[in-house]
mmCIF file with all atom_site columns, C-alpha atoms in Angstrom:
data_model
loop_
_atom_site.group_PDB
_atom_site.id
_atom_site.type_symbol
_atom_site.label_atom_id
_atom_site.label_alt_id
_atom_site.label_comp_id
_atom_site.label_asym_id
_atom_site.label_entity_id
_atom_site.label_seq_id
_atom_site.pdbx_PDB_ins_code
_atom_site.Cartn_x
_atom_site.Cartn_y
_atom_site.Cartn_z
_atom_site.occupancy
_atom_site.B_iso_or_equiv
_atom_site.pdbx_formal_charge
_atom_site.auth_seq_id
_atom_site.auth_comp_id
_atom_site.auth_asym_id
_atom_site.auth_atom_id
_atom_site.pdbx_PDB_model_num
ATOM 1   C CA . MET A 1 1   ? 0.000  0.000  0.000   1.00 40.00 ? 240 MET A CA 1
ATOM 2   C CA . VAL A 1 2   ? 2.795  2.441  0.860   1.00 42.00 ? 241 VAL A CA 1
ATOM 3   C CA . VAL A 1 3   ? 4.516  1.576  -2.421  1.00 41.00 ? 242 VAL A CA 1
ATOM 4   C CA . ASN A 1 4   ? 1.409  2.489  -4.413  1.00 45.00 ? 243 ASN A CA 1
ATOM 5   C CA . ALA A 1 5   ? 1.092  5.804  -2.595  1.00 43.00 ? 244 ALA A CA 1
ATOM 6   C CA . ARG A 1 6   ? 4.748  6.581  -3.242  1.00 42.00 ? 245 ARG A CA 1
ATOM 7   C CA . ASN A 1 7   ? 4.422  5.696  -6.930  1.00 43.00 ? 246 ASN A CA 1
ATOM 8   C CA . THR A 1 8   ? 1.322  7.867  -7.218  1.00 42.00 ? 247 THR A CA 1
ATOM 9   C CA . SER A 1 9   ? 3.054  10.857 -5.620  1.00 40.00 ? 248 SER A CA 1
ATOM 10  C CA . GLU A 1 10  ? 6.125  10.322 -7.836  1.00 41.00 ? 249 GLU A CA 1
ATOM 11  C CA . HIS A 1 11  ? 3.851  10.149 -10.878 1.00 39.00 ? 250 HIS A CA 1
ATOM 12  C CA . ARG A 1 12  ? 2.180  13.429 -9.871  1.00 39.00 ? 251 ARG A CA 1
ATOM 13  C CA . ALA A 1 13  ? 5.571  15.068 -9.322  1.00 39.00 ? 252 ALA A CA 1
ATOM 14  C CA . LEU A 1 14  ? 6.736  13.930 -12.759 1.00 36.00 ? 253 LEU A CA 1
ATOM 15  C CA . SER A 1 15  ? 3.583  15.136 -14.466 1.00 35.00 ? 254 SER A CA 1
ATOM 16  C CA . VAL A 1 16  ? 3.987  18.566 -12.878 1.00 36.00 ? 255 VAL A CA 1
ATOM 17  C CA . GLN A 1 17  ? 7.627  18.875 -13.995 1.00 39.00 ? 256 GLN A CA 1
ATOM 18  C CA . THR A 1 18  ? 7.067  17.534 -17.517 1.00 38.00 ? 257 THR A CA 1
ATOM 19  C CA . PRO A 1 19  ? 6.455  20.335 -20.035 1.00 41.00 ? 258 PRO A CA 1
ATOM 20  C CA . VAL A 1 20  ? 3.033  20.219 -21.617 1.00 41.00 ? 259 VAL A CA 1
ATOM 21  C CA . SER A 1 21  ? 2.759  20.396 -25.376 1.00 42.00 ? 260 SER A CA 1
ATOM 22  C CA . HIS A 1 22  ? 0.147  22.877 -26.608 1.00 47.00 ? 261 HIS A CA 1
ATOM 23  C CA . GLY A 1 23  ? -2.006 21.529 -29.408 1.00 53.00 ? 262 GLY A CA 1
ATOM 24  C CA . ASN A 1 24  ? 0.138  18.399 -29.769 1.00 50.00 ? 263 ASN A CA 1
ATOM 25  C CA . VAL A 1 25  ? 2.933  20.426 -31.367 1.00 48.00 ? 264 VAL A CA 1
ATOM 26  C CA . ILE A 1 26  ? 6.270  18.739 -30.857 1.00 44.00 ? 265 ILE A CA 1
ATOM 27  C CA . ALA A 1 27  ? 9.427  20.765 -31.334 1.00 45.00 ? 266 ALA A CA 1
ATOM 28  C CA . LEU A 1 28  ? 11.488 19.147 -34.064 1.00 52.00 ? 267 LEU A CA 1
ATOM 29  C CA . ARG A 1 29  ? 15.153 19.765 -34.687 1.00 54.00 ? 268 ARG A CA 1
ATOM 30  C CA . GLN A 1 30  ? 17.090 17.816 -37.245 1.00 64.00 ? 269 GLN A CA 1
ATOM 31  C CA . LYS A 1 31  ? 20.476 16.544 -36.141 1.00 75.00 ? 270 LYS A CA 1
ATOM 32  C CA . PHE A 1 32  ? 23.727 16.210 -38.019 1.00 83.00 ? 271 PHE A CA 1
ATOM 33  C CA . LEU A 1 33  ? 23.882 12.532 -38.844 1.00 89.00 ? 272 LEU A CA 1
ATOM 34  C CA . LYS A 1 34  ? 26.767 10.502 -40.202 1.00 91.00 ? 273 LYS A CA 1
ATOM 35  C CA . HIS A 1 35  ? 25.726 11.047 -43.829 1.00 92.00 ? 274 HIS A CA 1
ATOM 36  C CA . HIS A 1 36  ? 25.570 14.816 -43.211 1.00 92.00 ? 275 HIS A CA 1
ATOM 37  C CA . ARG A 1 37  ? 29.115 14.761 -41.838 1.00 93.00 ? 276 ARG A CA 1
ATOM 38  C CA . ILE A 1 38  ? 30.350 12.764 -44.834 1.00 94.00 ? 277 ILE A CA 1
ATOM 39  C CA . HIS A 1 39  ? 28.618 15.152 -47.243 1.00 94.00 ? 278 HIS A CA 1
ATOM 40  C CA . LEU A 1 40  ? 30.141 18.121 -45.391 1.00 95.00 ? 279 LEU A CA 1
ATOM 41  C CA . GLU A 1 41  ? 33.638 16.642 -45.714 1.00 96.00 ? 280 GLU A CA 1
ATOM 42  C CA . LYS A 1 42  ? 33.179 16.062 -49.457 1.00 96.00 ? 281 LYS A CA 1
ATOM 43  C CA . TRP A 1 43  ? 31.730 19.537 -49.883 1.00 97.00 ? 282 TRP A CA 1
ATOM 44  C CA . LEU A 1 44  ? 34.643 21.181 -48.030 1.00 97.00 ? 283 LEU A CA 1
ATOM 45  C CA . VAL A 1 45  ? 37.171 19.471 -50.312 1.00 97.00 ? 284 VAL A CA 1
ATOM 46  C CA . ALA A 1 46  ? 35.224 20.403 -53.443 1.00 97.00 ? 285 ALA A CA 1
ATOM 47  C CA . ALA A 1 47  ? 34.639 24.004 -52.278 1.00 97.00 ? 286 ALA A CA 1
ATOM 48  C CA . ALA A 1 48  ? 38.272 24.717 -51.322 1.00 97.00 ? 287 ALA A CA 1
ATOM 49  C CA . PRO A 1 49  ? 39.208 26.007 -54.797 1.00 96.00 ? 288 PRO A CA 1
ATOM 50  C CA . MET A 1 50  ? 36.188 28.343 -54.597 1.00 95.00 ? 289 MET A CA 1
ATOM 51  C CA . GLY A 1 51  ? 37.391 30.111 -51.451 1.00 95.00 ? 290 GLY A CA 1
ATOM 52  C CA . ILE A 1 52  ? 36.083 27.897 -48.643 1.00 96.00 ? 291 ILE A CA 1
ATOM 53  C CA . LEU A 1 53  ? 38.864 27.576 -46.088 1.00 95.00 ? 292 LEU A CA 1
ATOM 54  C CA . ASP A 1 54  ? 37.388 25.334 -43.390 1.00 95.00 ? 293 ASP A CA 1
ATOM 55  C CA . GLY A 1 55  ? 34.216 24.217 -41.671 1.00 95.00 ? 294 GLY A CA 1
ATOM 56  C CA . GLN A 1 56  ? 33.295 22.399 -38.505 1.00 93.00 ? 295 GLN A CA 1
ATOM 57  C CA . ILE A 1 57  ? 30.292 21.305 -36.503 1.00 91.00 ? 296 ILE A CA 1
ATOM 58  C CA . THR A 1 58  ? 30.060 23.157 -33.210 1.00 88.00 ? 297 THR A CA 1
ATOM 59  C CA . GLY A 1 59  ? 27.535 23.553 -30.393 1.00 81.00 ? 298 GLY A CA 1
ATOM 60  C CA . MET A 1 60  ? 25.189 26.531 -30.435 1.00 61.00 ? 299 MET A CA 1
ATOM 61  C CA . GLY A 1 61  ? 25.133 26.866 -26.662 1.00 53.00 ? 300 GLY A CA 1
ATOM 62  C CA . SER A 1 62  ? 22.944 25.149 -24.132 1.00 46.00 ? 301 SER A CA 1
ATOM 63  C CA . PRO A 1 63  ? 19.678 23.649 -25.362 1.00 46.00 ? 302 PRO A CA 1
ATOM 64  C CA . PRO A 1 64  ? 16.349 24.903 -24.034 1.00 45.00 ? 303 PRO A CA 1
ATOM 65  C CA . PRO A 1 65  ? 15.125 23.141 -20.865 1.00 43.00 ? 304 PRO A CA 1
ATOM 66  C CA . SER A 1 66  ? 12.447 21.213 -22.779 1.00 43.00 ? 305 SER A CA 1
ATOM 67  C CA . SER A 1 67  ? 15.054 19.690 -25.105 1.00 43.00 ? 306 SER A CA 1
ATOM 68  C CA . GLN A 1 68  ? 17.538 16.979 -24.279 1.00 41.00 ? 307 GLN A CA 1
ATOM 69  C CA . ALA A 1 69  ? 19.473 17.194 -27.551 1.00 47.00 ? 308 ALA A CA 1
ATOM 70  C CA . SER A 1 70  ? 22.374 19.542 -28.040 1.00 52.00 ? 309 SER A CA 1
ATOM 71  C CA . HIS A 1 71  ? 22.005 22.176 -30.713 1.00 77.00 ? 310 HIS A CA 1
ATOM 72  C CA . GLU A 1 72  ? 24.701 21.994 -33.316 1.00 87.00 ? 311 GLU A CA 1
ATOM 73  C CA . GLN A 1 73  ? 25.606 24.219 -36.206 1.00 93.00 ? 312 GLN A CA 1
ATOM 74  C CA . ILE A 1 74  ? 28.149 24.210 -38.966 1.00 95.00 ? 313 ILE A CA 1
ATOM 75  C CA . VAL A 1 75  ? 30.503 27.157 -38.982 1.00 96.00 ? 314 VAL A CA 1
ATOM 76  C CA . ILE A 1 76  ? 32.242 27.870 -42.294 1.00 97.00 ? 315 ILE A CA 1
ATOM 77  C CA . TRP A 1 77  ? 35.254 30.077 -42.902 1.00 97.00 ? 316 TRP A CA 1
ATOM 78  C CA . VAL A 1 78  ? 36.342 31.620 -46.199 1.00 96.00 ? 317 VAL A CA 1
ATOM 79  C CA . ARG A 1 79  ? 39.877 32.685 -47.092 1.00 93.00 ? 318 ARG A CA 1
ATOM 80  C CA . GLU A 1 80  ? 39.080 36.395 -47.094 1.00 88.00 ? 319 GLU A CA 1
ATOM 81  C CA . ASN A 1 81  ? 38.103 36.700 -43.428 1.00 89.00 ? 320 ASN A CA 1
ATOM 82  C CA . ALA A 1 82  ? 39.313 35.353 -40.073 1.00 93.00 ? 321 ALA A CA 1
ATOM 83  C CA . SER A 1 83  ? 35.755 35.323 -38.684 1.00 95.00 ? 322 SER A CA 1
ATOM 84  C CA . PRO A 1 84  ? 33.254 32.647 -39.733 1.00 96.00 ? 323 PRO A CA 1
ATOM 85  C CA . ALA A 1 85  ? 31.448 33.631 -42.914 1.00 97.00 ? 324 ALA A CA 1
ATOM 86  C CA . TYR A 1 86  ? 28.494 31.218 -42.796 1.00 98.00 ? 325 TYR A CA 1
ATOM 87  C CA . CYS A 1 87  ? 26.534 29.157 -40.299 1.00 97.00 ? 326 CYS A CA 1
ATOM 88  C CA . VAL A 1 88  ? 24.184 26.286 -41.093 1.00 96.00 ? 327 VAL A CA 1
ATOM 89  C CA . HIS A 1 89  ? 21.752 24.954 -38.506 1.00 95.00 ? 328 HIS A CA 1
ATOM 90  C CA . SER A 1 90  ? 18.424 23.212 -38.412 1.00 92.00 ? 329 SER A CA 1
ATOM 91  C CA . ALA A 1 91  ? 15.139 24.852 -37.530 1.00 91.00 ? 330 ALA A CA 1
ATOM 92  C CA . GLY A 1 92  ? 12.155 22.553 -37.613 1.00 87.00 ? 331 GLY A CA 1
ATOM 93  C CA . ASN A 1 93  ? 12.203 20.664 -40.895 1.00 90.00 ? 332 ASN A CA 1
ATOM 94  C CA . SER A 1 94  ? 14.527 23.171 -42.567 1.00 94.00 ? 333 SER A CA 1
ATOM 95  C CA . TRP A 1 95  ? 18.247 23.764 -42.791 1.00 95.00 ? 334 TRP A CA 1
ATOM 96  C CA . VAL A 1 96  ? 18.973 27.470 -42.324 1.00 96.00 ? 335 VAL A CA 1
ATOM 97  C CA . VAL A 1 97  ? 21.941 29.189 -43.956 1.00 98.00 ? 336 VAL A CA 1
ATOM 98  C CA . MET A 1 98  ? 23.089 32.382 -42.235 1.00 97.00 ? 337 MET A CA 1
ATOM 99  C CA . ASP A 1 99  ? 25.591 35.039 -43.241 1.00 97.00 ? 338 ASP A CA 1
ATOM 100 C CA . ALA A 1 100 ? 27.548 34.964 -39.975 1.00 96.00 ? 339 ALA A CA 1
ATOM 101 C CA . LEU A 1 101 ? 29.250 38.309 -40.564 1.00 95.00 ? 340 LEU A CA 1
ATOM 102 C CA . GLN A 1 102 ? 26.054 40.314 -41.090 1.00 95.00 ? 341 GLN A CA 1
ATOM 103 C CA . GLN A 1 103 ? 23.683 38.017 -39.149 1.00 95.00 ? 342 GLN A CA 1
ATOM 104 C CA . LEU A 1 104 ? 21.367 37.680 -42.151 1.00 97.00 ? 343 LEU A CA 1
ATOM 105 C CA . GLU A 1 105 ? 19.386 34.612 -43.076 1.00 97.00 ? 344 GLU A CA 1
ATOM 106 C CA . LEU A 1 106 ? 20.265 33.588 -46.630 1.00 97.00 ? 345 LEU A CA 1
ATOM 107 C CA . GLY A 1 107 ? 17.675 30.869 -46.973 1.00 97.00 ? 346 GLY A CA 1
ATOM 108 C CA . ARG A 1 108 ? 15.863 27.828 -45.595 1.00 97.00 ? 347 ARG A CA 1
ATOM 109 C CA . PHE A 1 109 ? 16.159 24.512 -47.351 1.00 96.00 ? 348 PHE A CA 1
ATOM 110 C CA . PRO A 1 110 ? 14.393 21.154 -46.944 1.00 95.00 ? 349 PRO A CA 1
ATOM 111 C CA . LYS A 1 111 ? 17.623 19.198 -47.503 1.00 94.00 ? 350 LYS A CA 1
ATOM 112 C CA . PHE A 1 112 ? 21.103 19.558 -46.053 1.00 94.00 ? 351 PHE A CA 1
ATOM 113 C CA . CYS A 1 113 ? 22.800 19.318 -49.457 1.00 95.00 ? 352 CYS A CA 1
ATOM 114 C CA . LEU A 1 114 ? 20.682 22.249 -50.702 1.00 96.00 ? 353 LEU A CA 1
ATOM 115 C CA . ALA A 1 115 ? 21.860 24.396 -47.786 1.00 97.00 ? 354 ALA A CA 1
ATOM 116 C CA . LEU A 1 116 ? 25.520 23.771 -48.612 1.00 97.00 ? 355 LEU A CA 1
ATOM 117 C CA . HIS A 1 117 ? 24.724 24.223 -52.307 1.00 97.00 ? 356 HIS A CA 1
ATOM 118 C CA . ARG A 1 118 ? 23.435 27.725 -51.488 1.00 97.00 ? 357 ARG A CA 1
ATOM 119 C CA . ILE A 1 119 ? 26.873 28.659 -50.125 1.00 97.00 ? 358 ILE A CA 1
ATOM 120 C CA . ARG A 1 120 ? 28.923 27.085 -52.942 1.00 97.00 ? 359 ARG A CA 1
ATOM 121 C CA . PRO A 1 121 ? 27.325 24.886 -55.637 1.00 96.00 ? 360 PRO A CA 1
ATOM 122 C CA . VAL A 1 122 ? 30.260 22.485 -55.996 1.00 95.00 ? 361 VAL A CA 1
ATOM 123 C CA . LEU A 1 123 ? 28.674 19.016 -55.633 1.00 93.00 ? 362 LEU A CA 1
ATOM 124 C CA . PRO A 1 124 ? 25.838 17.390 -57.552 1.00 88.00 ? 363 PRO A CA 1
ATOM 125 C CA . LEU A 1 125 ? 22.562 17.428 -55.648 1.00 81.00 ? 364 LEU A CA 1
ATOM 126 C CA . ASP A 1 126 ? 22.025 13.890 -54.396 1.00 63.00 ? 365 ASP A CA 1
ATOM 127 C CA . GLY A 1 127 ? 19.128 14.337 -51.962 1.00 51.00 ? 366 GLY A CA 1
ATOM 128 C CA . ASN A 1 128 ? 20.893 14.398 -48.556 1.00 51.00 ? 367 ASN A CA 1
#
């Protein structure tokens, strides 16, 4: 009997602490998967002659309390500037390309390869 009461109070405590979704909307954030990383590596090699110096996947800071996944972004440098020139991150079902120097959104794309293609169109579009 005591066990049931304890489980009930734990259940109530968990339900109070668990964030409630409004209208069954679930926050979605795409992650950088292995095939994204491979595509990024190929793209960096192909884009080097077109002025891309380097790129890496980094964290975007701490995730919101309702999320358990870390937020990652790709930071891309060009030869002309020591500061990152572009950032690519996910937002919902889209990949967002940002001009990192001017903090301007350059576009939202349904596929990762299209986001990199927006920066430098150096690889064939294969659907990643």
